[in-house]
Amino acid sequence: MEITKKRMAAIGLIALVISALLTAISQVFYAKQVQQVPTFLFTGISFFLTAVYFSFFARKHKQENQWQGNIGQIVKLNIASVLTFMGFYFALKYVESAIVSALEMGIAPLFVLLLAVFAKESIPRVQWIIATGTLFACIFLIVAVLSGNSAVKMEVTFPVILSLVASVGCGIGAVFCTKYSKKLSEAGWTSSMILTHRYYGIILLSFVATYDNFFNYFSGNILWIIAVTVVGVMLPMYLLQLGIQHCSSLMVMMSLCFVPVFTFFFQLFDPRLSWSPISFIGILLLFILGVWSLLVEKRAVHVE
């Protein structure tokens, strides 16, 4: 029993890392493509296709009482998903991809600990140190953007400031996504069932935001949207859901430390961006803190 639990935890961790790698690749490509199309064109089409795709798998696991006592969790998961994904893809249009990822994952661990405090759970001192460090690194990256020292040279405008706020909101939304997804998993929902029903809010709001010019951009962008949907949304979301089922919330949040590092590496191939030592320092700091957190988590599991 103990061996099986450890094996599933290891599988969950591997799934999280692969999900981070695929997400990073898609982020860099999306950030370049979205400069010429409406911000939420991609989210509307992409998450609609994702929901339809996973609905075919969810039918095999349909349960008579699957909605009993879980409607509230689905509604909350949809709200959290809107905050996470629509805020994230909006931010990618105005701010360096690696920094958007870094701000999302950086704020999440501290927020997880704050929720734990409200739940009157005991928090080891080392986790507070790690979470505080990630918050410091996030502030460092925000200053880099506002001072014009990030990889994308830009003026400080309202959309840029709103994008930074949205990036932080992504991290908070991701925590709640993990929380409500885990509750549904504990209630017997499979990954496919959850992924089928968590995107209604994103699909609705995206189509409302782009209905007036949707068809003007549809035909010319559908091929890359489908490609990014498969590689950057469907597969990473499934792997992330697998990680959520078998890993703790803190491990899920801190494993995302790999996303900004991978993103920073891949965006070096984007000619629109320049080398930014400040971005690199902030992202590297987040990566070190993330790895430290995973080692602490592993040690804690081993002791138990």
PDB file of C-alpha atoms in Angstrom:
ATOM      1  CA  MET A   1       0.000   0.000   0.000  1.00  0.00           C
ATOM      2  CA  GLU A   2       2.818   2.386   0.961  1.00  0.00           C
ATOM      3  CA  ILE A   3       4.791   1.519  -2.200  1.00  0.00           C
ATOM      4  CA  THR A   4       1.739   2.169  -4.378  1.00  0.00           C
ATOM      5  CA  LYS A   5       1.165   5.543  -2.705  1.00  0.00           C
ATOM      6  CA  LYS A   6       4.775   6.601  -3.283  1.00  0.00           C
ATOM      7  CA  ARG A   7       4.680   5.382  -6.871  1.00  0.00           C
ATOM      8  CA  MET A   8       1.515   7.346  -7.622  1.00  0.00           C
ATOM      9  CA  ALA A   9       3.031  10.440  -5.986  1.00  0.00           C
ATOM     10  CA  ALA A  10       6.095  10.047  -8.227  1.00  0.00           C
ATOM     11  CA  ILE A  11       3.864   9.669 -11.301  1.00  0.00           C
ATOM     12  CA  GLY A  12       1.966  12.779 -10.246  1.00  0.00           C
ATOM     13  CA  LEU A  13       5.186  14.776  -9.907  1.00  0.00           C
ATOM     14  CA  ILE A  14       6.467  13.640 -13.324  1.00  0.00           C
ATOM     15  CA  ALA A  15       3.101  14.618 -14.836  1.00  0.00           C
ATOM     16  CA  LEU A  16       3.414  18.091 -13.292  1.00  0.00           C
ATOM     17  CA  VAL A  17       6.907  18.631 -14.738  1.00  0.00           C
ATOM     18  CA  ILE A  18       5.881  17.506 -18.257  1.00  0.00           C
ATOM     19  CA  SER A  19       2.818  19.724 -18.002  1.00  0.00           C
ATOM     20  CA  ALA A  20       5.083  22.660 -17.127  1.00  0.00           C
ATOM     21  CA  LEU A  21       7.331  21.982 -20.134  1.00  0.00           C
ATOM     22  CA  LEU A  22       4.446  21.836 -22.620  1.00  0.00           C
ATOM     23  CA  THR A  23       2.817  24.888 -21.067  1.00  0.00           C
ATOM     24  CA  ALA A  24       6.024  26.913 -21.418  1.00  0.00           C
ATOM     25  CA  ILE A  25       6.396  26.054 -25.110  1.00  0.00           C
ATOM     26  CA  SER A  26       2.799  27.021 -25.859  1.00  0.00           C
ATOM     27  CA  GLN A  27       3.042  30.267 -23.870  1.00  0.00           C
ATOM     28  CA  VAL A  28       5.929  31.612 -25.914  1.00  0.00           C
ATOM     29  CA  PHE A  29       4.257  30.711 -29.202  1.00  0.00           C
ATOM     30  CA  TYR A  30       0.897  32.117 -28.076  1.00  0.00           C
ATOM     31  CA  ALA A  31       2.420  35.393 -26.839  1.00  0.00           C
ATOM     32  CA  LYS A  32       3.801  35.992 -30.331  1.00  0.00           C
ATOM     33  CA  GLN A  33       0.641  35.002 -32.214  1.00  0.00           C
ATOM     34  CA  VAL A  34      -1.839  36.887 -30.028  1.00  0.00           C
ATOM     35  CA  GLN A  35      -0.365  40.277 -30.932  1.00  0.00           C
ATOM     36  CA  GLN A  36      -2.458  40.252 -34.147  1.00  0.00           C
ATOM     37  CA  VAL A  37      -5.748  38.801 -32.864  1.00  0.00           C
ATOM     38  CA  PRO A  38      -8.354  39.687 -30.188  1.00  0.00           C
ATOM     39  CA  THR A  39      -7.123  38.698 -26.723  1.00  0.00           C
ATOM     40  CA  PHE A  40      -9.842  36.179 -25.935  1.00  0.00           C
ATOM     41  CA  LEU A  41     -10.284  34.639 -29.396  1.00  0.00           C
ATOM     42  CA  PHE A  42      -7.932  31.838 -28.400  1.00  0.00           C
ATOM     43  CA  THR A  43      -9.511  31.128 -25.004  1.00  0.00           C
ATOM     44  CA  GLY A  44     -13.013  30.833 -26.476  1.00  0.00           C
ATOM     45  CA  ILE A  45     -12.105  28.364 -29.212  1.00  0.00           C
ATOM     46  CA  SER A  46      -9.409  26.518 -27.295  1.00  0.00           C
ATOM     47  CA  PHE A  47     -11.308  25.787 -24.113  1.00  0.00           C
ATOM     48  CA  PHE A  48     -14.465  24.916 -26.054  1.00  0.00           C
ATOM     49  CA  LEU A  49     -12.499  22.271 -27.980  1.00  0.00           C
ATOM     50  CA  THR A  50     -10.906  21.082 -24.733  1.00  0.00           C
ATOM     51  CA  ALA A  51     -14.268  20.674 -22.993  1.00  0.00           C
ATOM     52  CA  VAL A  52     -15.747  18.802 -25.965  1.00  0.00           C
ATOM     53  CA  TYR A  53     -12.713  16.521 -26.219  1.00  0.00           C
ATOM     54  CA  PHE A  54     -12.762  15.453 -22.567  1.00  0.00           C
ATOM     55  CA  SER A  55     -16.545  15.047 -22.575  1.00  0.00           C
ATOM     56  CA  PHE A  56     -16.140  11.901 -24.699  1.00  0.00           C
ATOM     57  CA  PHE A  57     -13.955  10.328 -22.003  1.00  0.00           C
ATOM     58  CA  ALA A  58     -16.194  11.571 -19.196  1.00  0.00           C
ATOM     59  CA  ARG A  59     -19.167   9.655 -20.604  1.00  0.00           C
ATOM     60  CA  LYS A  60     -17.478   6.371 -19.715  1.00  0.00           C
ATOM     61  CA  HIS A  61     -17.350   7.395 -16.059  1.00  0.00           C
ATOM     62  CA  LYS A  62     -20.795   8.953 -15.778  1.00  0.00           C
ATOM     63  CA  GLN A  63     -22.315   8.467 -12.319  1.00  0.00           C
ATOM     64  CA  GLU A  64     -25.960   8.851 -11.354  1.00  0.00           C
ATOM     65  CA  ASN A  65     -25.135  10.943  -8.300  1.00  0.00           C
ATOM     66  CA  GLN A  66     -22.138  12.833  -9.698  1.00  0.00           C
ATOM     67  CA  TRP A  67     -23.868  16.228  -9.312  1.00  0.00           C
ATOM     68  CA  GLN A  68     -25.241  15.587  -5.830  1.00  0.00           C
ATOM     69  CA  GLY A  69     -23.489  17.959  -3.446  1.00  0.00           C
ATOM     70  CA  ASN A  70     -20.951  18.988  -6.120  1.00  0.00           C
ATOM     71  CA  ILE A  71     -22.719  21.733  -8.084  1.00  0.00           C
ATOM     72  CA  GLY A  72     -21.294  24.390  -5.766  1.00  0.00           C
ATOM     73  CA  GLN A  73     -17.765  23.076  -6.289  1.00  0.00           C
ATOM     74  CA  ILE A  74     -18.201  23.189 -10.078  1.00  0.00           C
ATOM     75  CA  VAL A  75     -19.457  26.782  -9.964  1.00  0.00           C
ATOM     76  CA  LYS A  76     -16.507  27.821  -7.788  1.00  0.00           C
ATOM     77  CA  LEU A  77     -14.086  25.935 -10.045  1.00  0.00           C
ATOM     78  CA  ASN A  78     -15.473  27.752 -13.085  1.00  0.00           C
ATOM     79  CA  ILE A  79     -15.035  31.142 -11.393  1.00  0.00           C
ATOM     80  CA  ALA A  80     -11.472  30.255 -10.357  1.00  0.00           C
ATOM     81  CA  SER A  81     -10.717  29.028 -13.886  1.00  0.00           C
ATOM     82  CA  VAL A  82     -11.897  32.342 -15.373  1.00  0.00           C
ATOM     83  CA  LEU A  83      -9.615  34.245 -13.011  1.00  0.00           C
ATOM     84  CA  THR A  84      -6.680  31.954 -13.773  1.00  0.00           C
ATOM     85  CA  PHE A  85      -6.807  31.425 -17.523  1.00  0.00           C
ATOM     86  CA  MET A  86      -8.461  34.563 -18.887  1.00  0.00           C
ATOM     87  CA  GLY A  87      -6.227  36.710 -16.704  1.00  0.00           C
ATOM     88  CA  PHE A  88      -3.200  34.710 -17.780  1.00  0.00           C
ATOM     89  CA  TYR A  89      -3.803  34.910 -21.529  1.00  0.00           C
ATOM     90  CA  PHE A  90      -4.673  38.600 -21.261  1.00  0.00           C
ATOM     91  CA  ALA A  91      -1.374  39.283 -19.496  1.00  0.00           C
ATOM     92  CA  LEU A  92       0.639  37.430 -22.163  1.00  0.00           C
ATOM     93  CA  LYS A  93      -0.310  40.072 -24.716  1.00  0.00           C
ATOM     94  CA  TYR A  94       1.398  42.875 -22.801  1.00  0.00           C
ATOM     95  CA  VAL A  95       4.063  41.384 -20.500  1.00  0.00           C
ATOM     96  CA  GLU A  96       7.042  39.052 -21.016  1.00  0.00           C
ATOM     97  CA  SER A  97       5.865  35.416 -20.980  1.00  0.00           C
ATOM     98  CA  ALA A  98       8.365  34.239 -18.367  1.00  0.00           C
ATOM     99  CA  ILE A  99       7.422  37.055 -15.980  1.00  0.00           C
ATOM    100  CA  VAL A 100       3.691  36.329 -16.313  1.00  0.00           C
ATOM    101  CA  SER A 101       4.397  32.682 -15.411  1.00  0.00           C
ATOM    102  CA  ALA A 102       6.710  33.712 -12.600  1.00  0.00           C
ATOM    103  CA  LEU A 103       4.190  36.056 -11.001  1.00  0.00           C
ATOM    104  CA  GLU A 104       1.485  33.386 -11.235  1.00  0.00           C
ATOM    105  CA  MET A 105       3.525  30.693  -9.520  1.00  0.00           C
ATOM    106  CA  GLY A 106       5.269  33.082  -7.141  1.00  0.00           C
ATOM    107  CA  ILE A 107       2.175  34.348  -5.351  1.00  0.00           C
ATOM    108  CA  ALA A 108       0.527  30.917  -5.118  1.00  0.00           C
ATOM    109  CA  PRO A 109       2.628  29.329  -2.308  1.00  0.00           C
ATOM    110  CA  LEU A 110       2.126  32.290   0.023  1.00  0.00           C
ATOM    111  CA  PHE A 111      -1.612  32.260  -0.660  1.00  0.00           C
ATOM    112  CA  VAL A 112      -1.729  28.508   0.060  1.00  0.00           C
ATOM    113  CA  LEU A 113      -0.124  29.153   3.441  1.00  0.00           C
ATOM    114  CA  LEU A 114      -2.542  31.984   4.211  1.00  0.00           C
ATOM    115  CA  LEU A 115      -5.466  29.639   3.541  1.00  0.00           C
ATOM    116  CA  ALA A 116      -3.815  27.078   5.816  1.00  0.00           C
ATOM    117  CA  VAL A 117      -3.573  29.697   8.575  1.00  0.00           C
ATOM    118  CA  PHE A 118      -7.307  30.460   8.278  1.00  0.00           C
ATOM    119  CA  ALA A 119      -7.926  26.716   8.484  1.00  0.00           C
ATOM    120  CA  LYS A 120      -5.814  26.679  11.697  1.00  0.00           C
ATOM    121  CA  GLU A 121      -3.269  24.256  10.269  1.00  0.00           C
ATOM    122  CA  SER A 122       0.294  24.050  11.532  1.00  0.00           C
ATOM    123  CA  ILE A 123       2.818  25.567   9.096  1.00  0.00           C
ATOM    124  CA  PRO A 124       6.546  24.653   9.321  1.00  0.00           C
ATOM    125  CA  ARG A 125       8.858  27.665   9.490  1.00  0.00           C
ATOM    126  CA  VAL A 126      10.768  26.597   6.368  1.00  0.00           C
ATOM    127  CA  GLN A 127       7.598  26.879   4.270  1.00  0.00           C
ATOM    128  CA  TRP A 128       7.084  30.452   5.451  1.00  0.00           C
ATOM    129  CA  ILE A 129      10.675  31.255   4.467  1.00  0.00           C
ATOM    130  CA  ILE A 130      10.179  29.777   0.990  1.00  0.00           C
ATOM    131  CA  ALA A 131       6.828  31.516   0.447  1.00  0.00           C
ATOM    132  CA  THR A 132       8.235  34.875   1.600  1.00  0.00           C
ATOM    133  CA  GLY A 133      11.185  34.412  -0.742  1.00  0.00           C
ATOM    134  CA  THR A 134       8.896  33.794  -3.703  1.00  0.00           C
ATOM    135  CA  LEU A 135       6.917  36.923  -2.850  1.00  0.00           C
ATOM    136  CA  PHE A 136      10.157  38.951  -2.786  1.00  0.00           C
ATOM    137  CA  ALA A 137      11.140  37.527  -6.184  1.00  0.00           C
ATOM    138  CA  CYS A 138       7.721  38.466  -7.587  1.00  0.00           C
ATOM    139  CA  ILE A 139       8.096  42.053  -6.395  1.00  0.00           C
ATOM    140  CA  PHE A 140      11.568  42.100  -7.960  1.00  0.00           C
ATOM    141  CA  LEU A 141      10.100  41.050 -11.334  1.00  0.00           C
ATOM    142  CA  ILE A 142       7.277  43.601 -11.124  1.00  0.00           C
ATOM    143  CA  VAL A 143       9.840  46.350 -10.565  1.00  0.00           C
ATOM    144  CA  ALA A 144      11.766  45.044 -13.594  1.00  0.00           C
ATOM    145  CA  VAL A 145       8.680  45.446 -15.789  1.00  0.00           C
ATOM    146  CA  LEU A 146       7.737  48.884 -14.457  1.00  0.00           C
ATOM    147  CA  SER A 147      11.321  50.178 -14.800  1.00  0.00           C
ATOM    148  CA  GLY A 148      11.617  48.938 -18.400  1.00  0.00           C
ATOM    149  CA  ASN A 149      14.312  46.365 -17.620  1.00  0.00           C
ATOM    150  CA  SER A 150      12.449  43.212 -18.625  1.00  0.00           C
ATOM    151  CA  ALA A 151      12.970  41.358 -21.914  1.00  0.00           C
ATOM    152  CA  VAL A 152      10.123  43.313 -23.506  1.00  0.00           C
ATOM    153  CA  LYS A 153      10.822  47.035 -23.749  1.00  0.00           C
ATOM    154  CA  MET A 154       7.545  48.860 -23.166  1.00  0.00           C
ATOM    155  CA  GLU A 155       5.990  51.951 -21.714  1.00  0.00           C
ATOM    156  CA  VAL A 156       4.114  51.694 -18.443  1.00  0.00           C
ATOM    157  CA  THR A 157       0.504  51.921 -19.614  1.00  0.00           C
ATOM    158  CA  PHE A 158      -2.787  50.928 -18.033  1.00  0.00           C
ATOM    159  CA  PRO A 159      -2.925  47.571 -19.923  1.00  0.00           C
ATOM    160  CA  VAL A 160       0.589  46.747 -18.652  1.00  0.00           C
ATOM    161  CA  ILE A 161      -0.350  47.513 -15.035  1.00  0.00           C
ATOM    162  CA  LEU A 162      -3.602  45.585 -15.453  1.00  0.00           C
ATOM    163  CA  SER A 163      -1.603  42.663 -16.870  1.00  0.00           C
ATOM    164  CA  LEU A 164       0.633  42.584 -13.786  1.00  0.00           C
ATOM    165  CA  VAL A 165      -2.453  42.555 -11.548  1.00  0.00           C
ATOM    166  CA  ALA A 166      -3.958  39.803 -13.719  1.00  0.00           C
ATOM    167  CA  SER A 167      -0.735  37.775 -13.415  1.00  0.00           C
ATOM    168  CA  VAL A 168      -0.957  37.892  -9.619  1.00  0.00           C
ATOM    169  CA  GLY A 169      -4.666  37.055  -9.839  1.00  0.00           C
ATOM    170  CA  CYS A 170      -3.712  33.986 -11.900  1.00  0.00           C
ATOM    171  CA  GLY A 171      -1.731  32.646  -8.962  1.00  0.00           C
ATOM    172  CA  ILE A 172      -4.634  33.123  -6.558  1.00  0.00           C
ATOM    173  CA  GLY A 173      -7.048  31.567  -9.048  1.00  0.00           C
ATOM    174  CA  ALA A 174      -4.702  28.597  -9.543  1.00  0.00           C
ATOM    175  CA  VAL A 175      -4.788  27.893  -5.800  1.00  0.00           C
ATOM    176  CA  PHE A 176      -8.581  27.770  -5.793  1.00  0.00           C
ATOM    177  CA  CYS A 177      -8.581  25.662  -8.990  1.00  0.00           C
ATOM    178  CA  THR A 178      -6.383  23.126  -7.210  1.00  0.00           C
ATOM    179  CA  LYS A 179      -8.550  23.236  -4.097  1.00  0.00           C
ATOM    180  CA  TYR A 180     -11.884  22.674  -5.853  1.00  0.00           C
ATOM    181  CA  SER A 181     -10.448  20.132  -8.328  1.00  0.00           C
ATOM    182  CA  LYS A 182      -9.085  18.133  -5.417  1.00  0.00           C
ATOM    183  CA  LYS A 183     -12.474  18.160  -3.687  1.00  0.00           C
ATOM    184  CA  LEU A 184     -14.143  16.869  -6.840  1.00  0.00           C
ATOM    185  CA  SER A 185     -11.476  14.166  -7.161  1.00  0.00           C
ATOM    186  CA  GLU A 186     -12.134  13.115  -3.577  1.00  0.00           C
ATOM    187  CA  ALA A 187     -15.856  12.967  -4.440  1.00  0.00           C
ATOM    188  CA  GLY A 188     -15.113  10.390  -7.129  1.00  0.00           C
ATOM    189  CA  TRP A 189     -14.833  12.617 -10.201  1.00  0.00           C
ATOM    190  CA  THR A 190     -12.235  11.566 -12.783  1.00  0.00           C
ATOM    191  CA  SER A 191      -9.837  14.001 -14.479  1.00  0.00           C
ATOM    192  CA  SER A 192     -11.906  13.895 -17.682  1.00  0.00           C
ATOM    193  CA  MET A 193     -15.123  14.685 -15.808  1.00  0.00           C
ATOM    194  CA  ILE A 194     -13.548  17.709 -14.129  1.00  0.00           C
ATOM    195  CA  LEU A 195     -11.944  18.980 -17.339  1.00  0.00           C
ATOM    196  CA  THR A 196     -15.289  18.703 -19.132  1.00  0.00           C
ATOM    197  CA  HIS A 197     -17.175  20.963 -16.728  1.00  0.00           C
ATOM    198  CA  ARG A 198     -14.641  23.524 -15.486  1.00  0.00           C
ATOM    199  CA  TYR A 199     -14.494  25.805 -18.550  1.00  0.00           C
ATOM    200  CA  TYR A 200     -18.107  26.952 -19.017  1.00  0.00           C
ATOM    201  CA  GLY A 201     -17.354  30.412 -17.632  1.00  0.00           C
ATOM    202  CA  ILE A 202     -14.263  30.885 -19.831  1.00  0.00           C
ATOM    203  CA  ILE A 203     -16.100  29.797 -22.988  1.00  0.00           C
ATOM    204  CA  LEU A 204     -19.106  32.038 -22.328  1.00  0.00           C
ATOM    205  CA  LEU A 205     -17.142  35.179 -21.427  1.00  0.00           C
ATOM    206  CA  SER A 206     -14.650  34.661 -24.284  1.00  0.00           C
ATOM    207  CA  PHE A 207     -17.354  34.414 -26.926  1.00  0.00           C
ATOM    208  CA  VAL A 208     -19.194  37.419 -25.469  1.00  0.00           C
ATOM    209  CA  ALA A 209     -15.955  39.427 -25.679  1.00  0.00           C
ATOM    210  CA  THR A 210     -15.202  38.455 -29.302  1.00  0.00           C
ATOM    211  CA  TYR A 211     -18.597  37.835 -30.922  1.00  0.00           C
ATOM    212  CA  ASP A 212     -18.453  41.012 -33.063  1.00  0.00           C
ATOM    213  CA  ASN A 213     -15.181  40.104 -34.820  1.00  0.00           C
ATOM    214  CA  PHE A 214     -14.972  36.362 -34.201  1.00  0.00           C
ATOM    215  CA  PHE A 215     -15.524  35.287 -37.818  1.00  0.00           C
ATOM    216  CA  ASN A 216     -13.107  37.909 -39.167  1.00  0.00           C
ATOM    217  CA  TYR A 217     -10.204  36.152 -37.436  1.00  0.00           C
ATOM    218  CA  PHE A 218     -11.468  32.571 -37.255  1.00  0.00           C
ATOM    219  CA  SER A 219     -10.349  31.128 -40.605  1.00  0.00           C
ATOM    220  CA  GLY A 220      -6.902  32.714 -40.577  1.00  0.00           C
ATOM    221  CA  ASN A 221      -6.019  31.556 -37.059  1.00  0.00           C
ATOM    222  CA  ILE A 222      -7.841  28.272 -36.502  1.00  0.00           C
ATOM    223  CA  LEU A 223      -4.856  26.026 -37.388  1.00  0.00           C
ATOM    224  CA  TRP A 224      -2.420  27.475 -34.839  1.00  0.00           C
ATOM    225  CA  ILE A 225      -5.189  27.708 -32.235  1.00  0.00           C
ATOM    226  CA  ILE A 226      -5.924  23.978 -32.620  1.00  0.00           C
ATOM    227  CA  ALA A 227      -2.202  23.146 -32.442  1.00  0.00           C
ATOM    228  CA  VAL A 228      -1.678  25.183 -29.262  1.00  0.00           C
ATOM    229  CA  THR A 229      -4.909  23.771 -27.808  1.00  0.00           C
ATOM    230  CA  VAL A 230      -3.719  20.182 -28.168  1.00  0.00           C
ATOM    231  CA  VAL A 231      -0.098  20.688 -27.078  1.00  0.00           C
ATOM    232  CA  GLY A 232      -0.515  23.624 -24.721  1.00  0.00           C
ATOM    233  CA  VAL A 233      -3.940  23.129 -23.143  1.00  0.00           C
ATOM    234  CA  MET A 234      -5.430  19.626 -23.443  1.00  0.00           C
ATOM    235  CA  LEU A 235      -2.352  17.572 -22.631  1.00  0.00           C
ATOM    236  CA  PRO A 236      -0.933  19.902 -19.929  1.00  0.00           C
ATOM    237  CA  MET A 237      -4.364  20.199 -18.281  1.00  0.00           C
ATOM    238  CA  TYR A 238      -4.754  16.420 -18.157  1.00  0.00           C
ATOM    239  CA  LEU A 239      -1.259  16.001 -16.706  1.00  0.00           C
ATOM    240  CA  LEU A 240      -1.895  18.797 -14.207  1.00  0.00           C
ATOM    241  CA  GLN A 241      -5.147  17.169 -13.126  1.00  0.00           C
ATOM    242  CA  LEU A 242      -3.252  13.896 -12.670  1.00  0.00           C
ATOM    243  CA  GLY A 243      -0.733  15.703 -10.468  1.00  0.00           C
ATOM    244  CA  ILE A 244      -3.503  17.311  -8.423  1.00  0.00           C
ATOM    245  CA  GLN A 245      -4.992  13.879  -7.697  1.00  0.00           C
ATOM    246  CA  HIS A 246      -1.757  12.402  -6.336  1.00  0.00           C
ATOM    247  CA  CYS A 247       0.191  15.370  -4.906  1.00  0.00           C
ATOM    248  CA  SER A 248      -0.424  17.921  -2.170  1.00  0.00           C
ATOM    249  CA  SER A 249      -1.684  21.417  -3.044  1.00  0.00           C
ATOM    250  CA  LEU A 250       1.645  22.997  -2.092  1.00  0.00           C
ATOM    251  CA  MET A 251       3.566  20.559  -4.287  1.00  0.00           C
ATOM    252  CA  VAL A 252       1.270  21.351  -7.213  1.00  0.00           C
ATOM    253  CA  MET A 253       1.761  25.082  -6.744  1.00  0.00           C
ATOM    254  CA  MET A 254       5.518  24.924  -6.261  1.00  0.00           C
ATOM    255  CA  SER A 255       6.066  22.487  -9.111  1.00  0.00           C
ATOM    256  CA  LEU A 256       4.947  25.350 -11.341  1.00  0.00           C
ATOM    257  CA  CYS A 257       8.345  26.895 -10.625  1.00  0.00           C
ATOM    258  CA  PHE A 258       9.544  25.030 -13.699  1.00  0.00           C
ATOM    259  CA  VAL A 259       7.152  26.920 -16.017  1.00  0.00           C
ATOM    260  CA  PRO A 260       8.852  30.357 -15.925  1.00  0.00           C
ATOM    261  CA  VAL A 261      12.302  28.757 -16.230  1.00  0.00           C
ATOM    262  CA  PHE A 262      11.277  26.724 -19.265  1.00  0.00           C
ATOM    263  CA  THR A 263       9.458  29.762 -20.677  1.00  0.00           C
ATOM    264  CA  PHE A 264      12.495  32.005 -20.211  1.00  0.00           C
ATOM    265  CA  PHE A 265      14.631  29.498 -22.120  1.00  0.00           C
ATOM    266  CA  PHE A 266      12.186  29.105 -25.013  1.00  0.00           C
ATOM    267  CA  GLN A 267      11.529  32.837 -25.354  1.00  0.00           C
ATOM    268  CA  LEU A 268      15.221  33.386 -26.113  1.00  0.00           C
ATOM    269  CA  PHE A 269      14.339  32.145 -29.602  1.00  0.00           C
ATOM    270  CA  ASP A 270      11.743  34.919 -30.023  1.00  0.00           C
ATOM    271  CA  PRO A 271      13.347  37.839 -31.930  1.00  0.00           C
ATOM    272  CA  ARG A 272      10.890  40.294 -30.326  1.00  0.00           C
ATOM    273  CA  LEU A 273      12.550  39.805 -26.939  1.00  0.00           C
ATOM    274  CA  SER A 274      15.969  40.816 -25.687  1.00  0.00           C
ATOM    275  CA  TRP A 275      18.171  39.299 -22.982  1.00  0.00           C
ATOM    276  CA  SER A 276      17.234  40.630 -19.536  1.00  0.00           C
ATOM    277  CA  PRO A 277      19.606  39.803 -16.640  1.00  0.00           C
ATOM    278  CA  ILE A 278      17.069  41.156 -14.127  1.00  0.00           C
ATOM    279  CA  SER A 279      14.343  38.832 -15.427  1.00  0.00           C
ATOM    280  CA  PHE A 280      16.809  35.953 -15.337  1.00  0.00           C
ATOM    281  CA  ILE A 281      17.810  36.663 -11.708  1.00  0.00           C
ATOM    282  CA  GLY A 282      14.190  36.875 -10.534  1.00  0.00           C
ATOM    283  CA  ILE A 283      13.136  33.739 -12.385  1.00  0.00           C
ATOM    284  CA  LEU A 284      16.229  31.832 -11.234  1.00  0.00           C
ATOM    285  CA  LEU A 285      15.445  32.783  -7.633  1.00  0.00           C
ATOM    286  CA  LEU A 286      11.915  31.445  -8.024  1.00  0.00           C
ATOM    287  CA  PHE A 287      13.266  28.227  -9.514  1.00  0.00           C
ATOM    288  CA  ILE A 288      15.688  27.693  -6.602  1.00  0.00           C
ATOM    289  CA  LEU A 289      12.928  28.315  -4.073  1.00  0.00           C
ATOM    290  CA  GLY A 290      10.622  25.952  -5.956  1.00  0.00           C
ATOM    291  CA  VAL A 291      13.172  23.129  -5.961  1.00  0.00           C
ATOM    292  CA  TRP A 292      13.842  23.757  -2.270  1.00  0.00           C
ATOM    293  CA  SER A 293      10.132  23.470  -1.565  1.00  0.00           C
ATOM    294  CA  LEU A 294       9.911  20.161  -3.428  1.00  0.00           C
ATOM    295  CA  LEU A 295      12.837  18.778  -1.421  1.00  0.00           C
ATOM    296  CA  VAL A 296      11.160  19.863   1.812  1.00  0.00           C
ATOM    297  CA  GLU A 297       7.912  18.246   0.690  1.00  0.00           C
ATOM    298  CA  LYS A 298       9.700  15.015  -0.230  1.00  0.00           C
ATOM    299  CA  ARG A 299      11.456  14.908   3.153  1.00  0.00           C
ATOM    300  CA  ALA A 300       8.164  15.449   4.956  1.00  0.00           C
ATOM    301  CA  VAL A 301       6.490  12.583   3.048  1.00  0.00           C
ATOM    302  CA  HIS A 302       9.482  10.331   3.799  1.00  0.00           C
ATOM    303  CA  VAL A 303       9.254  11.101   7.538  1.00  0.00           C
ATOM    304  CA  GLU A 304       5.523  10.280   7.568  1.00  0.00           C
TER     305      GLU A 304
END
